[in-house]
Structure formats: structure tokens, C-alpha cells
PDB file of C-alpha atoms in Angstrom:
ATOM      1  CA  MET A  13      12.275  -5.948  -4.845  1.00  0.00           C
ATOM      2  CA  THR A  14      14.237  -9.135  -4.271  1.00  0.00           C
ATOM      3  CA  LYS A  15      11.463 -11.726  -4.523  1.00  0.00           C
ATOM      4  CA  THR A  16       9.914 -10.797  -7.855  1.00  0.00           C
ATOM      5  CA  ASN A  17      10.002 -12.573 -11.197  1.00  0.00           C
ATOM      6  CA  ILE A  18       8.344 -10.833 -14.157  1.00  0.00           C
ATOM      7  CA  VAL A  19       7.563 -12.990 -17.193  1.00  0.00           C
ATOM      8  CA  ASN A  20       5.427 -10.436 -19.042  1.00  0.00           C
ATOM      9  CA  SER A  21       3.643  -7.145 -18.456  1.00  0.00           C
ATOM     10  CA  VAL A  22       0.158  -8.634 -18.957  1.00  0.00           C
ATOM     11  CA  GLY A  23       0.034 -11.059 -16.047  1.00  0.00           C
ATOM     12  CA  LEU A  24      -0.893 -14.159 -18.053  1.00  0.00           C
ATOM     13  CA  ASP A  25       0.952 -17.464 -17.894  1.00  0.00           C
ATOM     14  CA  ASN A  26       3.635 -17.689 -20.555  1.00  0.00           C
ATOM     15  CA  GLY A  27       1.678 -20.290 -22.569  1.00  0.00           C
ATOM     16  CA  ASP A  28      -1.376 -18.019 -22.736  1.00  0.00           C
ATOM     17  CA  MET A  29       0.673 -15.359 -24.523  1.00  0.00           C
ATOM     18  CA  LYS A  30       0.482 -17.473 -27.725  1.00  0.00           C
ATOM     19  CA  SER A  31       2.813 -16.025 -30.362  1.00  0.00           C
ATOM     20  CA  PHE A  32       4.199 -13.544 -27.814  1.00  0.00           C
ATOM     21  CA  LYS A  33       5.308 -16.161 -25.302  1.00  0.00           C
ATOM     22  CA  LEU A  34       8.962 -16.501 -24.340  1.00  0.00           C
ATOM     23  CA  ALA A  35      10.411 -19.537 -26.094  1.00  0.00           C
ATOM     24  CA  ASP A  36      13.011 -20.256 -23.418  1.00  0.00           C
ATOM     25  CA  LEU A  37      10.430 -20.502 -20.600  1.00  0.00           C
ATOM     26  CA  PRO A  38       7.828 -23.232 -19.917  1.00  0.00           C
ATOM     27  CA  ASN A  39       4.147 -22.565 -20.598  1.00  0.00           C
ATOM     28  CA  ASN A  40       3.329 -22.417 -16.887  1.00  0.00           C
ATOM     29  CA  ALA A  41       5.914 -19.698 -16.165  1.00  0.00           C
ATOM     30  CA  ALA A  42       4.142 -16.750 -14.533  1.00  0.00           C
ATOM     31  CA  ASN A  43       4.769 -13.494 -12.722  1.00  0.00           C
ATOM     32  CA  THR A  44       5.481 -13.969  -9.018  1.00  0.00           C
ATOM     33  CA  MET A  45       5.898 -11.397  -6.243  1.00  0.00           C
ATOM     34  CA  SER A  46       6.098 -11.494  -2.471  1.00  0.00           C
ATOM     35  CA  ALA A  47       3.675  -9.401  -0.417  1.00  0.00           C
ATOM     36  CA  ARG A  48       6.552  -7.100   0.567  1.00  0.00           C
ATOM     37  CA  ASP A  49       7.487  -6.534  -3.075  1.00  0.00           C
ATOM     38  CA  VAL A  50       3.860  -5.763  -3.956  1.00  0.00           C
ATOM     39  CA  ALA A  51       3.897  -3.172  -1.155  1.00  0.00           C
ATOM     40  CA  ILE A  52       7.173  -1.674  -2.437  1.00  0.00           C
ATOM     41  CA  LEU A  53       5.757  -1.404  -5.968  1.00  0.00           C
ATOM     42  CA  SER A  54       2.505   0.085  -4.640  1.00  0.00           C
ATOM     43  CA  GLN A  55       4.457   2.643  -2.620  1.00  0.00           C
ATOM     44  CA  TYR A  56       6.427   3.601  -5.729  1.00  0.00           C
ATOM     45  CA  PHE A  57       3.230   4.125  -7.731  1.00  0.00           C
ATOM     46  CA  VAL A  58       1.463   6.317  -5.167  1.00  0.00           C
ATOM     47  CA  THR A  59       4.642   8.331  -4.514  1.00  0.00           C
ATOM     48  CA  HIS A  60       5.713   8.951  -8.111  1.00  0.00           C
ATOM     49  CA  TYR A  61       2.338   8.791  -9.889  1.00  0.00           C
ATOM     50  CA  PRO A  62      -0.238  10.094  -7.360  1.00  0.00           C
ATOM     51  CA  GLU A  63      -2.563  11.026 -10.231  1.00  0.00           C
ATOM     52  CA  LEU A  64      -3.326   7.289 -10.561  1.00  0.00           C
ATOM     53  CA  LEU A  65      -5.372   7.558  -7.373  1.00  0.00           C
ATOM     54  CA  GLN A  66      -7.779   9.906  -9.145  1.00  0.00           C
ATOM     55  CA  ILE A  67      -8.641   6.911 -11.338  1.00  0.00           C
ATOM     56  CA  THR A  68      -8.569   4.125  -8.745  1.00  0.00           C
ATOM     57  CA  ALA A  69     -10.806   6.157  -6.404  1.00  0.00           C
ATOM     58  CA  GLN A  70     -13.670   6.197  -8.933  1.00  0.00           C
ATOM     59  CA  LYS A  71     -16.481   3.743  -8.204  1.00  0.00           C
ATOM     60  CA  GLU A  72     -17.225   3.351 -11.891  1.00  0.00           C
ATOM     61  CA  ILE A  73     -16.028   4.667 -15.206  1.00  0.00           C
ATOM     62  CA  LYS A  74     -17.740   5.025 -18.573  1.00  0.00           C
ATOM     63  CA  PHE A  75     -16.096   4.114 -21.882  1.00  0.00           C
ATOM     64  CA  GLN A  76     -17.262   5.348 -25.279  1.00  0.00           C
ATOM     65  CA  ILE A  77     -16.865   2.132 -27.287  1.00  0.00           C
ATOM     66  CA  ALA A  78     -18.922   3.257 -30.284  1.00  0.00           C
ATOM     67  CA  LYS A  79     -20.599   6.409 -31.533  1.00  0.00           C
ATOM     68  CA  ASP A  80     -23.874   5.604 -29.776  1.00  0.00           C
ATOM     69  CA  GLN A  81     -22.642   3.055 -27.257  1.00  0.00           C
ATOM     70  CA  VAL A  82     -21.238   3.668 -23.774  1.00  0.00           C
ATOM     71  CA  LYS A  83     -20.022   0.878 -21.513  1.00  0.00           C
ATOM     72  CA  THR A  84     -19.866   1.276 -17.739  1.00  0.00           C
ATOM     73  CA  GLU A  85     -17.269  -0.663 -15.771  1.00  0.00           C
ATOM     74  CA  LYS A  86     -17.654  -0.866 -11.993  1.00  0.00           C
ATOM     75  CA  ASN A  87     -14.619  -0.692  -9.730  1.00  0.00           C
ATOM     76  CA  LEU A  88     -13.974  -4.101  -8.120  1.00  0.00           C
ATOM     77  CA  ASN A  89     -12.601  -2.416  -4.991  1.00  0.00           C
ATOM     78  CA  LYS A  90     -15.376  -2.857  -2.413  1.00  0.00           C
ATOM     79  CA  MET A  91     -13.533  -0.809   0.219  1.00  0.00           C
ATOM     80  CA  LEU A  92     -13.981   2.620  -1.343  1.00  0.00           C
ATOM     81  CA  PRO A  93     -15.951   5.127   0.790  1.00  0.00           C
ATOM     82  CA  GLY A  94     -19.608   4.109   0.981  1.00  0.00           C
ATOM     83  CA  GLU A  95     -18.944   0.608  -0.347  1.00  0.00           C
ATOM     84  CA  GLN A  96     -19.712  -2.656   1.455  1.00  0.00           C
ATOM     85  CA  TYR A  97     -16.330  -3.108   3.168  1.00  0.00           C
ATOM     86  CA  ALA A  98     -15.363   0.539   3.734  1.00  0.00           C
ATOM     87  CA  VAL A  99     -13.418   1.101   6.967  1.00  0.00           C
ATOM     88  CA  LYS A 100     -14.566   3.848   9.326  1.00  0.00           C
ATOM     89  CA  GLY A 101     -11.919   6.532   9.725  1.00  0.00           C
ATOM     90  CA  VAL A 102      -9.933   5.351   6.697  1.00  0.00           C
ATOM     91  CA  THR A 103     -10.393   6.931   3.266  1.00  0.00           C
ATOM     92  CA  ILE A 104      -9.407   4.183   0.842  1.00  0.00           C
ATOM     93  CA  ASP A 105      -8.753   5.366  -2.715  1.00  0.00           C
ATOM     94  CA  GLY A 106      -7.002   2.391  -4.318  1.00  0.00           C
ATOM     95  CA  LEU A 107      -5.320   0.366  -5.433  1.00  0.00           C
ATOM     96  CA  LYS A 108      -5.542  -3.012  -7.225  1.00  0.00           C
ATOM     97  CA  THR A 109      -7.464  -6.271  -7.077  1.00  0.00           C
ATOM     98  CA  GLY A 110      -6.268  -9.417  -8.812  1.00  0.00           C
ATOM     99  CA  THR A 111      -7.221 -13.077  -9.081  1.00  0.00           C
ATOM    100  CA  SER A 112      -5.570 -16.141 -10.578  1.00  0.00           C
ATOM    101  CA  ASP A 113      -5.677 -19.893  -9.994  1.00  0.00           C
ATOM    102  CA  ARG A 114      -2.196 -19.844  -8.511  1.00  0.00           C
ATOM    103  CA  ALA A 115      -2.364 -16.652  -6.442  1.00  0.00           C
ATOM    104  CA  GLY A 116      -6.030 -16.784  -5.450  1.00  0.00           C
ATOM    105  CA  ALA A 117      -7.915 -13.579  -4.650  1.00  0.00           C
ATOM    106  CA  CYS A 118      -5.476 -10.724  -3.941  1.00  0.00           C
ATOM    107  CA  PHE A 119      -5.792  -7.074  -3.021  1.00  0.00           C
ATOM    108  CA  ALA A 120      -3.337  -4.218  -2.535  1.00  0.00           C
ATOM    109  CA  SER A 121      -5.123  -1.356  -0.789  1.00  0.00           C
ATOM    110  CA  THR A 122      -4.093   2.193  -0.049  1.00  0.00           C
ATOM    111  CA  GLY A 123      -5.790   5.004   1.802  1.00  0.00           C
ATOM    112  CA  LYS A 124      -5.389   7.853   4.271  1.00  0.00           C
ATOM    113  CA  TYR A 125      -5.604   7.296   8.033  1.00  0.00           C
ATOM    114  CA  GLN A 126      -4.899  10.120  10.483  1.00  0.00           C
ATOM    115  CA  GLY A 127      -3.368  12.078   7.620  1.00  0.00           C
ATOM    116  CA  HIS A 128      -0.907   9.337   6.659  1.00  0.00           C
ATOM    117  CA  ARG A 129      -0.795   7.179   3.528  1.00  0.00           C
ATOM    118  CA  ILE A 130      -1.291   3.485   4.386  1.00  0.00           C
ATOM    119  CA  ILE A 131      -0.633   0.485   2.113  1.00  0.00           C
ATOM    120  CA  THR A 132      -1.772  -3.077   2.822  1.00  0.00           C
ATOM    121  CA  VAL A 133      -1.332  -6.282   0.818  1.00  0.00           C
ATOM    122  CA  ILE A 134      -3.376  -9.491   0.897  1.00  0.00           C
ATOM    123  CA  LEU A 135      -2.285 -12.448  -1.245  1.00  0.00           C
ATOM    124  CA  HIS A 136      -4.189 -15.720  -1.657  1.00  0.00           C
ATOM    125  CA  SER A 137      -7.020 -14.925   0.756  1.00  0.00           C
ATOM    126  CA  LYS A 138      -8.564 -18.047   2.265  1.00  0.00           C
ATOM    127  CA  GLY A 139     -11.807 -19.514   0.946  1.00  0.00           C
ATOM    128  CA  SER A 140     -13.563 -19.401  -2.411  1.00  0.00           C
ATOM    129  CA  ASN A 141     -15.341 -16.108  -1.707  1.00  0.00           C
ATOM    130  CA  LYS A 142     -13.342 -13.341  -3.399  1.00  0.00           C
ATOM    131  CA  ASP A 143     -14.667 -10.852  -0.830  1.00  0.00           C
ATOM    132  CA  ASN A 144     -12.483 -12.553   1.778  1.00  0.00           C
ATOM    133  CA  ARG A 145      -9.606 -10.382   0.548  1.00  0.00           C
ATOM    134  CA  PHE A 146     -11.561  -7.307   1.648  1.00  0.00           C
ATOM    135  CA  LYS A 147     -12.440  -8.852   5.009  1.00  0.00           C
ATOM    136  CA  ALA A 148      -8.761  -9.696   5.557  1.00  0.00           C
ATOM    137  CA  THR A 149      -7.817  -6.121   4.648  1.00  0.00           C
ATOM    138  CA  GLN A 150     -10.386  -4.830   7.144  1.00  0.00           C
ATOM    139  CA  ASN A 151      -8.606  -6.882   9.811  1.00  0.00           C
ATOM    140  CA  LEU A 152      -5.265  -5.274   8.925  1.00  0.00           C
ATOM    141  CA  TYR A 153      -6.725  -1.789   9.361  1.00  0.00           C
ATOM    142  CA  LYS A 154      -8.352  -2.907  12.624  1.00  0.00           C
ATOM    143  CA  ILE A 155      -4.938  -4.030  13.906  1.00  0.00           C
ATOM    144  CA  LEU A 156      -3.439  -0.674  12.919  1.00  0.00           C
ATOM    145  CA  LYS A 157      -6.213   1.275  14.664  1.00  0.00           C
ATOM    146  CA  THR A 158      -6.196  -0.775  17.876  1.00  0.00           C
ATOM    147  CA  GLU A 159      -2.538  -1.697  18.342  1.00  0.00           C
ATOM    148  CA  ASP A 160      -0.556   1.266  16.989  1.00  0.00           C
ATOM    149  CA  HIS A 161      -0.456   5.021  17.451  1.00  0.00           C
ATOM    150  CA  LEU A 162       1.473   7.962  16.032  1.00  0.00           C
ATOM    151  CA  GLN A 163       4.441   8.931  18.207  1.00  0.00           C
ATOM    152  CA  LYS A 164       5.394  12.582  17.787  1.00  0.00           C
ATOM    153  CA  ILE A 165       9.103  13.391  17.626  1.00  0.00           C
ATOM    154  CA  LYS A 166      10.417  16.925  18.102  1.00  0.00           C
ATOM    155  CA  VAL A 167      13.253  17.685  15.712  1.00  0.00           C
ATOM    156  CA  PRO A 168      16.081  19.269  17.771  1.00  0.00           C
ATOM    157  CA  SER A 169      17.116  22.872  17.165  1.00  0.00           C
ATOM    158  CA  SER A 170      20.567  21.645  16.120  1.00  0.00           C
ATOM    159  CA  VAL A 171      18.802  20.296  13.019  1.00  0.00           C
ATOM    160  CA  THR A 172      16.147  22.973  12.437  1.00  0.00           C
ATOM    161  CA  THR A 173      18.576  25.910  12.839  1.00  0.00           C
ATOM    162  CA  ARG A 174      21.604  25.794  10.557  1.00  0.00           C
ATOM    163  CA  LYS A 175      24.436  28.137   9.662  1.00  0.00           C
ATOM    164  CA  VAL A 176      24.351  29.493   6.128  1.00  0.00           C
ATOM    165  CA  ALA A 177      27.261  31.022   4.241  1.00  0.00           C
ATOM    166  CA  ASN A 178      27.173  34.213   2.146  1.00  0.00           C
ATOM    167  CA  GLY A 179      23.638  35.116   3.197  1.00  0.00           C
ATOM    168  CA  VAL A 180      21.997  38.266   4.491  1.00  0.00           C
ATOM    169  CA  GLU A 181      21.350  36.218   7.647  1.00  0.00           C
ATOM    170  CA  LYS A 182      23.926  34.012   9.350  1.00  0.00           C
ATOM    171  CA  THR A 183      21.460  31.205  10.123  1.00  0.00           C
ATOM    172  CA  MET A 184      18.357  29.693   8.562  1.00  0.00           C
ATOM    173  CA  LYS A 185      15.371  27.707   9.805  1.00  0.00           C
ATOM    174  CA  LEU A 186      14.486  24.278   8.459  1.00  0.00           C
ATOM    175  CA  THR A 187      11.230  22.345   8.507  1.00  0.00           C
ATOM    176  CA  PRO A 188       9.624  20.134   9.683  1.00  0.00           C
ATOM    177  CA  GLN A 189       9.754  20.974  13.385  1.00  0.00           C
ATOM    178  CA  HIS A 190       8.113  17.635  14.269  1.00  0.00           C
ATOM    179  CA  VAL A 191       7.796  14.224  12.597  1.00  0.00           C
ATOM    180  CA  THR A 192       5.753  11.151  13.503  1.00  0.00           C
ATOM    181  CA  ILE A 193       6.369   7.407  13.555  1.00  0.00           C
ATOM    182  CA  TRP A 194       4.049   4.460  14.149  1.00  0.00           C
ATOM    183  CA  SER A 195       4.572   2.805  17.540  1.00  0.00           C
ATOM    184  CA  PRO A 196       2.703   0.109  19.496  1.00  0.00           C
ATOM    185  CA  TYR A 197       0.269   1.620  22.017  1.00  0.00           C
ATOM    186  CA  ASP A 198       2.062   0.131  25.019  1.00  0.00           C
ATOM    187  CA  THR A 199       5.566   0.997  23.798  1.00  0.00           C
ATOM    188  CA  LYS A 200       7.556   4.163  23.230  1.00  0.00           C
ATOM    189  CA  THR A 201       9.967   3.620  20.365  1.00  0.00           C
ATOM    190  CA  ASN A 202      13.595   4.468  21.098  1.00  0.00           C
ATOM    191  CA  TYR A 203      15.361   6.020  18.145  1.00  0.00           C
ATOM    192  CA  THR A 204      18.443   7.832  16.890  1.00  0.00           C
ATOM    193  CA  LEU A 205      18.283  10.900  14.654  1.00  0.00           C
ATOM    194  CA  GLY A 206      20.777  11.576  11.894  1.00  0.00           C
ATOM    195  CA  THR A 207      21.012  14.112   9.084  1.00  0.00           C
ATOM    196  CA  GLN A 208      22.304  14.132   5.554  1.00  0.00           C
ATOM    197  CA  TYR A 209      22.604  17.363   3.580  1.00  0.00           C
ATOM    198  CA  LYS A 210      22.715  17.847  -0.186  1.00  0.00           C
ATOM    199  CA  LYS A 211      25.799  20.038   0.260  1.00  0.00           C
ATOM    200  CA  LYS A 212      28.403  19.943   3.009  1.00  0.00           C
ATOM    201  CA  LYS A 213      27.984  23.701   3.536  1.00  0.00           C
ATOM    202  CA  LEU A 214      24.655  25.517   3.122  1.00  0.00           C
ATOM    203  CA  GLU A 215      25.219  28.594   0.989  1.00  0.00           C
ATOM    204  CA  ALA A 216      22.870  31.427  -0.005  1.00  0.00           C
ATOM    205  CA  PRO A 217      20.778  31.993  -1.955  1.00  0.00           C
ATOM    206  CA  ILE A 218      18.367  29.363  -0.651  1.00  0.00           C
ATOM    207  CA  TRP A 219      14.632  29.711  -1.267  1.00  0.00           C
ATOM    208  CA  LYS A 220      11.693  28.835   0.954  1.00  0.00           C
ATOM    209  CA  GLY A 221      10.561  25.255   0.318  1.00  0.00           C
ATOM    210  CA  GLU A 222      13.886  24.237  -1.208  1.00  0.00           C
ATOM    211  CA  ARG A 223      14.989  20.754  -0.151  1.00  0.00           C
ATOM    212  CA  VAL A 224      18.373  20.964   1.556  1.00  0.00           C
ATOM    213  CA  GLY A 225      18.762  17.504   3.060  1.00  0.00           C
ATOM    214  CA  SER A 226      17.089  14.709   4.975  1.00  0.00           C
ATOM    215  CA  LEU A 227      16.403  13.572   8.520  1.00  0.00           C
ATOM    216  CA  ARG A 228      17.026   9.864   9.110  1.00  0.00           C
ATOM    217  CA  ILE A 229      15.461   7.925  11.989  1.00  0.00           C
ATOM    218  CA  THR A 230      17.000   4.594  12.977  1.00  0.00           C
ATOM    219  CA  SER A 231      15.669   2.174  15.576  1.00  0.00           C
ATOM    220  CA  ASP A 232      15.767  -1.553  16.264  1.00  0.00           C
ATOM    221  CA  GLN A 233      11.999  -1.262  16.817  1.00  0.00           C
ATOM    222  CA  LEU A 234      11.302   0.210  13.364  1.00  0.00           C
ATOM    223  CA  GLU A 235      11.121  -1.794  10.146  1.00  0.00           C
ATOM    224  CA  THR A 236      10.841  -0.200   6.722  1.00  0.00           C
ATOM    225  CA  LEU A 237      10.006  -1.811   3.383  1.00  0.00           C
ATOM    226  CA  ASN A 238      13.452  -1.186   1.909  1.00  0.00           C
ATOM    227  CA  GLY A 239      15.375  -1.876   5.111  1.00  0.00           C
ATOM    228  CA  GLU A 240      16.739   1.677   5.133  1.00  0.00           C
ATOM    229  CA  PRO A 241      16.271   4.234   7.945  1.00  0.00           C
ATOM    230  CA  LEU A 242      12.976   6.117   7.986  1.00  0.00           C
ATOM    231  CA  THR A 243      13.685   9.317   6.051  1.00  0.00           C
ATOM    232  CA  TYR A 244      12.035  12.748   6.011  1.00  0.00           C
ATOM    233  CA  SER A 245      13.071  15.589   3.713  1.00  0.00           C
ATOM    234  CA  LEU A 246      14.334  18.831   5.263  1.00  0.00           C
ATOM    235  CA  TYR A 247      13.243  22.098   3.638  1.00  0.00           C
ATOM    236  CA  SER A 248      14.153  25.748   4.042  1.00  0.00           C
ATOM    237  CA  ALA A 249      11.468  27.541   6.070  1.00  0.00           C
ATOM    238  CA  THR A 250      12.341  30.980   4.653  1.00  0.00           C
ATOM    239  CA  ASP A 251      14.147  32.682   1.800  1.00  0.00           C
ATOM    240  CA  VAL A 252      17.819  33.334   2.518  1.00  0.00           C
ATOM    241  CA  ARG A 253      19.093  35.880   0.027  1.00  0.00           C
ATOM    242  CA  ARG A 254      22.720  36.246  -0.929  1.00  0.00           C
ATOM    243  CA  GLY A 255      24.358  39.079   0.977  1.00  0.00           C
ATOM    244  CA  ASN A 256      26.266  41.978  -0.544  1.00  0.00           C
ATOM    245  CA  PHE A 257      30.057  42.132  -0.521  1.00  0.00           C
ATOM    246  CA  TRP A 258      30.309  43.582   3.016  1.00  0.00           C
ATOM    247  CA  GLN A 259      27.738  41.175   4.461  1.00  0.00           C
ATOM    248  CA  ARG A 260      29.559  38.207   2.954  1.00  0.00           C
ATOM    249  CA  LEU A 261      32.877  39.553   4.245  1.00  0.00           C
ATOM    250  CA  LEU A 262      31.551  39.942   7.803  1.00  0.00           C
ATOM    251  CA  HIS A 263      30.023  36.444   7.780  1.00  0.00           C
TER     252      HIS A 263
END
């Protein structure tokens, strides 16, 4: 996140923080973020704290504010399933709306499309109608659905079958067998595959589902949020138990 400046964790201008404001900053100092940085932060949240989506997916929530008093707050996200701006084929379950005089009406959305997690960001949507941020987000999903498709890539056997030392078996299988990337409909993305393993030599015991390394996809036609190659984890497809003395000697 290279284009982010955080003044406080609340989101108010520095002057509105009253006794908590930062003395060395002007009153109009405020948090600023680029759309890319909002997307990076959103990706971090949904990757490391997926339980947040159980909250953001709720259309309303009730708060017990007194013994005999319950307050209901409605979710401001009008793109949740069944809501006014829901997108057909996309299950949106988050993430955050926001409005300020400086930034206008903003919306970071996330949802599942064709089994993949999608994140979009709209900042300072045009017009005075706050719903324009949802209409603009609809357009982003429309572009995705009409201009891009999932290109399936077969992971070569040189990656999915690896030698393993000191095991009952001499080799082990890795998953996934296939991965997918987003490509324009009229273009087939050219790419290069690379691997990086946690250890230089795979050595038993290794258990099914254990992460052993990563598959890295590089292409001039692919752009990622962090500028790094597209990366998929590689996992052991089976248990590889440590061999006995004679098995280890023969291997």
C-alpha cells in the first residue's frame, strides 16, 4: 500500500477528533487511499479474516441497547442477494460503503463469481445520488462477465510429481492439477510457470494437505495488486510416511 495516509482509525478529519486530534497536523488532515490500496486492504481482510463476511452478508442486524429496547440497523450495501442492485450470477457478501465530502460516495464490494472471490472498488462516484456507487459497481461486474473468461492451465507433471527422500514411496503427488487465470475473451494469455518449495529437498514424513511450496505464474498480460507473480499454493495429495532403515537405504 504505497498511496495511503492514515491520520486516525476512525475516519474523521483531524480537527473533528477534538482532544484526540494530532497536534502536529492541520485540522483538515484526513485519511487518504488510492483505489488500488483499498483493494489490497480488502483482499487482506477477506483472506485473513473471512469470518467478517458472515457479518457483512447480513441484510440487517439487531442490537440490544437496553433491557427492553432493541435497535435494528439495516445494511447499506444494496448489492446483497435479493437487494435492489444485486448482480445476477454474482453472490455479493460484502464489504464496505463510505461517504465523505472529500471522497464522495464510495463502495468496496466483494463476492463470488464462477467460484472465485472478486473485489471491486468505486471511489467518488459521480452525481449526488449515493446509489450511483452501486450502479458503477454493477458496470464493473458487467465488464468482467462480458469481456473476461477463466483460462484453465494444466500444471505439468514435472510439478505435480516430485521425488521425496526417506519415504516409503520414492515420489509423491502434488495438487492442484489445474489452475485458472482471468483472460480477455478474444485473447489467450501467454505465461511462464515457476515453482518455489519450502525446502530444497522434500523429505518424508509429509502428510496429505500439507503445503510444500508454491506455483508462480508470470506474464506480461497479467497484472496483480501487489505487482508480484500470481501464486498458488502446492499441497501434498497423499500421505508419504517415513520409510524403515532398509527403505531409506535403498532410496
